[in-house]
XYZ file of C-alpha atoms in Angstrom:
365
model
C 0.000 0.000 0.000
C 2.578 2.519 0.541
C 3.766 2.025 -2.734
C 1.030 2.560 -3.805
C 0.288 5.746 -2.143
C 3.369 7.166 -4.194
C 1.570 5.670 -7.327
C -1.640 7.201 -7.144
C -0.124 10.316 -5.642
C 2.364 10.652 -9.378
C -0.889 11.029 -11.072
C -2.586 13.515 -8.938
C 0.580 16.406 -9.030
C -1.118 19.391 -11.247
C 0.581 20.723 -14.001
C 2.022 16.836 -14.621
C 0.931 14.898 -17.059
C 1.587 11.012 -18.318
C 4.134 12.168 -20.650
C 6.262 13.878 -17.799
C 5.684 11.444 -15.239
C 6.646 8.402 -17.311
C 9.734 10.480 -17.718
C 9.988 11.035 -14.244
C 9.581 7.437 -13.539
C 12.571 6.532 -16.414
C 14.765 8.909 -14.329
C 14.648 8.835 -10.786
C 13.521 4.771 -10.931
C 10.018 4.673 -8.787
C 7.211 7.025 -8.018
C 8.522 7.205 -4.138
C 11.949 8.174 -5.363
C 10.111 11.163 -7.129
C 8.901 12.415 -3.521
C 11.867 11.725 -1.664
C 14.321 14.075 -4.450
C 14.955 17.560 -3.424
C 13.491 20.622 -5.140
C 16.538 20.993 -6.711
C 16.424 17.746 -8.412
C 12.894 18.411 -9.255
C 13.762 21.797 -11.034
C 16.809 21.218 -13.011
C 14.364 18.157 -14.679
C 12.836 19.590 -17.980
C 8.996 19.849 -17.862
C 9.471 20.887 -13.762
C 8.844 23.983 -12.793
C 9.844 25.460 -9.233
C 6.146 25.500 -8.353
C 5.669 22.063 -9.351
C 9.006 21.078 -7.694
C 7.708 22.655 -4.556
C 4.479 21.129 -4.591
C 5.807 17.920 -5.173
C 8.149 18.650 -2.181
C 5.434 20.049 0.108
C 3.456 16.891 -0.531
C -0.336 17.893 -1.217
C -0.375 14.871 -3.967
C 0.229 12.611 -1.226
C -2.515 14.071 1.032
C -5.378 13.599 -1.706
C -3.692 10.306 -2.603
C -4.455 8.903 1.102
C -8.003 9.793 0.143
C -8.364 7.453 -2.828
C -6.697 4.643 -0.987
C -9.361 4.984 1.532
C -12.165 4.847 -1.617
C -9.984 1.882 -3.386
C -10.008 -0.339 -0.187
C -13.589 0.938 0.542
C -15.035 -0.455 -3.080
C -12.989 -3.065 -3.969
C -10.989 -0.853 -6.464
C -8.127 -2.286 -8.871
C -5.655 0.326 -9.464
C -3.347 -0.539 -12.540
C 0.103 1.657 -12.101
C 1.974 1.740 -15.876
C 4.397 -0.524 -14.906
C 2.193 -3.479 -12.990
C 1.638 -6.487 -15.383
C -1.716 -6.227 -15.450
C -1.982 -2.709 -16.889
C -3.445 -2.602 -20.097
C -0.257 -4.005 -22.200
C -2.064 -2.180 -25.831
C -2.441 1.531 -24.012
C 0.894 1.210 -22.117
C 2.709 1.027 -25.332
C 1.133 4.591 -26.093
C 2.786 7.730 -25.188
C -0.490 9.207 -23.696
C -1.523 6.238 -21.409
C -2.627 7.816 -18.317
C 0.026 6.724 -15.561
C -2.414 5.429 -13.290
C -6.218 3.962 -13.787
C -8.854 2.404 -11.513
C -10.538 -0.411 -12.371
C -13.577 -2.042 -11.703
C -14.381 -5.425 -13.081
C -13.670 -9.180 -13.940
C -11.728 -9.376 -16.844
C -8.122 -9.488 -17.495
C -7.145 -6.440 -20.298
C -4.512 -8.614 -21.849
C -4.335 -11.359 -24.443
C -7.466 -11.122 -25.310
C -8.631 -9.472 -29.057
C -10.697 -6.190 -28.364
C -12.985 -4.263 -30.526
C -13.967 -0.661 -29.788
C -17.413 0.525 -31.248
C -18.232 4.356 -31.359
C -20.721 6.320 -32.914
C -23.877 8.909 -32.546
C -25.352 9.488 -29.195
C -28.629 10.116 -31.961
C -28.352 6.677 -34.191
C -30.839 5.724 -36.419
C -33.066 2.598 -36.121
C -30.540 0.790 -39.004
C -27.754 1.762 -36.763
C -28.459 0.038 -33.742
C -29.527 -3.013 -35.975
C -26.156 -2.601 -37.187
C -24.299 -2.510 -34.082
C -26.004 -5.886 -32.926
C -25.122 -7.500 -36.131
C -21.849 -6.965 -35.987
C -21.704 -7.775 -32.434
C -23.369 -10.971 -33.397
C -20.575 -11.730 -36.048
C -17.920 -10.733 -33.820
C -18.611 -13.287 -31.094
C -17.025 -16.293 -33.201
C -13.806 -14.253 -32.849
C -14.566 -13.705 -28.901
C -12.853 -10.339 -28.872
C -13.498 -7.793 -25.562
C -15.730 -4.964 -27.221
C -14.634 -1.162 -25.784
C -16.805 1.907 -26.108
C -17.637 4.951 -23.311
C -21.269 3.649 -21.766
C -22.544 7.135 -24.112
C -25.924 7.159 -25.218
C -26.644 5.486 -28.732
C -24.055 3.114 -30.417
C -21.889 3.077 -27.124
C -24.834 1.863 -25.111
C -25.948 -0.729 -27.935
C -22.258 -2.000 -28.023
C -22.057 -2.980 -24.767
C -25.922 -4.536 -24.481
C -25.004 -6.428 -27.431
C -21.745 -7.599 -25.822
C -23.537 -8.895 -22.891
C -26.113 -10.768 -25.077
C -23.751 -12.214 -27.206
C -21.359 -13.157 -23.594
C -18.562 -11.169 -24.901
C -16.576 -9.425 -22.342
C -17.022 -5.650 -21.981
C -15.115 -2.370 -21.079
C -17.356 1.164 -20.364
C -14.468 3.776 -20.247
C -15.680 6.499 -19.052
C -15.203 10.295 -18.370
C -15.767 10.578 -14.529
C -14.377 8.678 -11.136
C -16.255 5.889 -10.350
C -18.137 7.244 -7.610
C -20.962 8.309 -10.192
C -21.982 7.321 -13.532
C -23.143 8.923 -16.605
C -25.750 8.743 -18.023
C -27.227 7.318 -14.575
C -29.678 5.589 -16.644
C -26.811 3.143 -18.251
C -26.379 1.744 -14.170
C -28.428 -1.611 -14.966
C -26.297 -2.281 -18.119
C -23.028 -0.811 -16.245
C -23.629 -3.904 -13.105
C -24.084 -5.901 -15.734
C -20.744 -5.676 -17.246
C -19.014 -5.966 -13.672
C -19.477 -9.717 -14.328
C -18.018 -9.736 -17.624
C -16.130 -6.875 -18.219
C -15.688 -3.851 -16.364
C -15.441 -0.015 -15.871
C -12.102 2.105 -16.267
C -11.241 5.559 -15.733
C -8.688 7.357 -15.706
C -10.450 9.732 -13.177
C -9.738 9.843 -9.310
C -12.889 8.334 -7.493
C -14.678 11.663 -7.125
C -14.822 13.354 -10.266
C -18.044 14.517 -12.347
C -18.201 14.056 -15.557
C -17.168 17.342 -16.999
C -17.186 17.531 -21.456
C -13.203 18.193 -21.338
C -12.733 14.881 -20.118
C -14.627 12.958 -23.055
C -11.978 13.587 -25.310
C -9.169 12.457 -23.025
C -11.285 9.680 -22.751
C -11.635 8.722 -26.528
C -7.573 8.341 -26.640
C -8.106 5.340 -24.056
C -10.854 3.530 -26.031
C -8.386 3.809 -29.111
C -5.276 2.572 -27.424
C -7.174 -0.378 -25.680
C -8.413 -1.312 -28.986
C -6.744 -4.026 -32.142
C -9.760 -3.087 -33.932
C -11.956 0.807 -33.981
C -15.838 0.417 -35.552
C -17.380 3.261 -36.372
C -21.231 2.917 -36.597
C -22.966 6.113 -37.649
C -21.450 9.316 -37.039
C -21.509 13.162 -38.090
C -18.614 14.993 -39.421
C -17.766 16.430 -36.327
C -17.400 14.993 -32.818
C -16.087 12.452 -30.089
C -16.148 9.618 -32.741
C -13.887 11.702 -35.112
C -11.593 12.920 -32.154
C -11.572 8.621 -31.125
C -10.574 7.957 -35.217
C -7.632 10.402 -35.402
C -6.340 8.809 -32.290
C -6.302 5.463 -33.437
C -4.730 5.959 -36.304
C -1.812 8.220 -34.899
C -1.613 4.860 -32.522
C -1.517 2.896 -35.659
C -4.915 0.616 -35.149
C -6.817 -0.720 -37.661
C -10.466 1.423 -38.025
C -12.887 0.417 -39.973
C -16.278 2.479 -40.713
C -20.008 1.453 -41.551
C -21.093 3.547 -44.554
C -24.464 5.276 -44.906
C -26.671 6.779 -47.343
C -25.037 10.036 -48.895
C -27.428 12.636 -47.353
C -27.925 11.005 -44.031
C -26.161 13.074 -41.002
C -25.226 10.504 -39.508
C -23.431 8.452 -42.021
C -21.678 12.446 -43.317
C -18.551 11.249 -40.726
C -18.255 7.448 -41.703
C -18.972 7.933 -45.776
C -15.752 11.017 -45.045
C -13.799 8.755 -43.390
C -13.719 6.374 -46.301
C -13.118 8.860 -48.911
C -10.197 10.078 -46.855
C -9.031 6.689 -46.383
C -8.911 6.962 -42.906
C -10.545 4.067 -42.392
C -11.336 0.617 -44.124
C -15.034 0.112 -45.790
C -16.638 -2.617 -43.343
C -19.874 -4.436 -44.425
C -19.379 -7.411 -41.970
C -17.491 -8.817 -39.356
C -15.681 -10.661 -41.737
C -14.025 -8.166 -43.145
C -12.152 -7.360 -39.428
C -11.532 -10.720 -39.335
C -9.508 -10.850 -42.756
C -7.843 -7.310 -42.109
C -6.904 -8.650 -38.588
C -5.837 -11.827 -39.247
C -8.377 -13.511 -37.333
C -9.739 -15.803 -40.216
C -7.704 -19.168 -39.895
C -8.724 -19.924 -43.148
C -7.185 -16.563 -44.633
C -4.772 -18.228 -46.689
C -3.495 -16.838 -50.504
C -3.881 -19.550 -52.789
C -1.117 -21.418 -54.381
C -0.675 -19.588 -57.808
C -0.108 -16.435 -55.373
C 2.720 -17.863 -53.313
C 4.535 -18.595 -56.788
C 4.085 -14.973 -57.605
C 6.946 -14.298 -55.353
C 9.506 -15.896 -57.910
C 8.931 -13.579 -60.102
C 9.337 -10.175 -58.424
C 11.851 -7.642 -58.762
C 14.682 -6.753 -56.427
C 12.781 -4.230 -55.058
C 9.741 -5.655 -54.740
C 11.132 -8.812 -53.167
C 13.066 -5.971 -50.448
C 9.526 -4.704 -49.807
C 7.673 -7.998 -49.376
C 10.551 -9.180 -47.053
C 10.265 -6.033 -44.926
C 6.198 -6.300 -45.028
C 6.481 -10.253 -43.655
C 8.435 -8.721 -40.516
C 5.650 -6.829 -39.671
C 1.689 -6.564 -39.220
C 1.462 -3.473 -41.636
C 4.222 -0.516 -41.908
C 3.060 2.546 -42.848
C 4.706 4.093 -45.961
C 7.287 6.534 -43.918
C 8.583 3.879 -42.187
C 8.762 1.423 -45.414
C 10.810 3.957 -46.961
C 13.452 4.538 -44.460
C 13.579 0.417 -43.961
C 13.932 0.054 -47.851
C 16.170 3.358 -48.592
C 13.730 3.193 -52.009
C 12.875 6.602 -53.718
C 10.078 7.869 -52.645
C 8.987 7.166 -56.691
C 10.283 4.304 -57.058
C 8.976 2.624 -53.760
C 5.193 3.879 -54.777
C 5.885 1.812 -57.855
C 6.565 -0.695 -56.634
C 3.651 -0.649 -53.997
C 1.420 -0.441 -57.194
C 3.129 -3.433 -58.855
C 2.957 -5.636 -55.534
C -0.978 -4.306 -55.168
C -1.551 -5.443 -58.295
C 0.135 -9.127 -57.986
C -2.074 -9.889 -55.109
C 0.077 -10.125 -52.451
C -0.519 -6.976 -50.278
C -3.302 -4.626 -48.895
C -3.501 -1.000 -48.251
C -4.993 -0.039 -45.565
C -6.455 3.407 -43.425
C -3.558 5.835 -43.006
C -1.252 4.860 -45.825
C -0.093 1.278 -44.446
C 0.702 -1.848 -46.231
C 0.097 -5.257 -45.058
C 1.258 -8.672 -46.241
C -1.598 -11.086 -47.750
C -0.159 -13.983 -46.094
């Protein structure tokens, strides 16, 4: 416990964020270490300022930390610290995983395949008929499906999670003394059993609209997979998308009918290829890998004979990986930027890889 007192007490100093405390971890070795350095130390450390330095010194971190010790022991809290082996292994590899979250649950967060599913808090009756379906489809695959307990597709994720006995994670925007929307509480016990809540939030907080967004960049680093089901041009599902892809996850977007306000953010994140067309489950399960049967067929594995240098450099660097994206591809190949688009295009055209959201390449294997 009096670790973790130092823990919790790391992500409760103001003006700190995860960035700067995992850096203040790397340094001084553990969060008590942090406490126990002089001002000094504190200051000369870029991203410290003297007030910070002093605060940490003075201690007022640890004082509201005792407080959420007393709430985690009280109701049966987990607290996962960034470096305990049960912290979410996906988010930890993320430069914005919080440094410290509370859990409250059954389910382990690793090796299992997770699924985030977003959308309007306003969906149409076709979207929710959607959401089920592809719930439905999903369950052969037995992933963990992630969303934020919102009204609309959120709330239809998770009920269709529970119907289809797939584990099932609300993050949400608030401690886990309250929960919004209230009405979601039924659904939210529900999950408990098979699932769980997380938050990054100590146990206290309201929900407050400038933590929803902070909020979307968990859902997209606990996901393998981001669905987007219905969605206007603007909003929390957009802010979720351009997180997973700077995190490099595979999203994939239900399209609508052209004029339809909700499908205006899905049909534009096609067209800007920021995510993958989806029409079933299926298709996840090819992209992903997930398909035992996704095999290429035996005229395709002969095509590799016959490619160039180049294009047997690219395929080679391709099989190392689960996808590159094409910035990386060209420092790993030292190809023109020309000549490696080429030979993309040739490759592409053989059979033997797929592009996917955010300029990546994958290997059909």
């Amino acid at each position: 416990m009096e670790n973790l007192l130092y823990q919790v007490a790391l992500s409760l100093i103001e003006g700190v964020g995860p960035i700067t405390a995992r850096l203040l971890l790397s340094h001084f070795g553990d969060a008590r270490s942090i406490f126990e350095a002089r001002p000094r130390e504190l200051a000369a450390f870029s991203g410290i300022t003297e007030t910070i330095a002093r605060s940490i010194c003075q201690g007022e971190a640890l004082r509201l930390a005792e407080r959420q010790l007393h709430w985690i022991e009280r109701y049966h809290i987990t607290p996962l610290f960034i470096k305990d082996p049960d912290y979410p292994e996906r988010l930890r590899r993320i430069d914005q995983a919080p440094i410290l979250l509370y859990y409250k649950g059954s389910c382990p967060f690793n090796n299992l395949r997770t699924v985030g599913i977003i959308g309007t808090r306003q969906p149409s009756t076709q979207g929710l008929i959607q959401v089920e379906r592809l719930v439905e489809e999903l369950a052969p695959y037995q992933p963990m499906i992630i969303s934020g307990l919102a009204y609309g597709i959120d709330i239809a994720a998770h009920r269709a999670a529970l119907q289809y006995q797939l584990p099932t994670i609300g993050v949400l925007g608030h401690g886990l003394q309250h929960l919004y929307p209230a009405r979601h509480k039924k659904v939210a016990q529900a999950m408990l059993e098979n699932g769980g809540l997380l938050t990054e939030y100590p146990f206290t907080t309201k929900a407050d609209p400038r933590h929803f967004p902070m909020r979307n960049r968990i859902v997209a680093g606990l996901c393998d997979a981001l669905i987007v089901v219905e969605t206007a041009r603007k909003g929390g599902s957009i802010i979720t998308v351009e997180y997973a892809n700077s995190f490099n996850r595979d999203v994939f977007a239900v399209p609508g009918r052209l004029h339809d306000k909700t499908s205006a953010g899905c049909n534009w994140l096609i067209k800007t290829h920021k995510a993958a067309l989806l029409e079933s489950a299926s298709d996840i399960g090819y992209v992903m890998r997930w398909d035992a049967h996704n095999k290429p067929p035996a005229e395709q594995l002969q095509l590799f004979e016959t490619l160039s240098e180049d294009e047997k450099l690219v395929v080679a660097l391709l099989k190392e990986h689960e996808n590159l994206a094409i910035d990386r591809l060209s420092i790993d190949s030292q190809l023109p930027a020309g000549t490696l688009a080429t030979v993309l295009l040739e490759i592409e055209c053989k059979g033997l890889i797929r592009t996917l959201p955010g300029k990546r390449y994958m290997l059909i294997r």
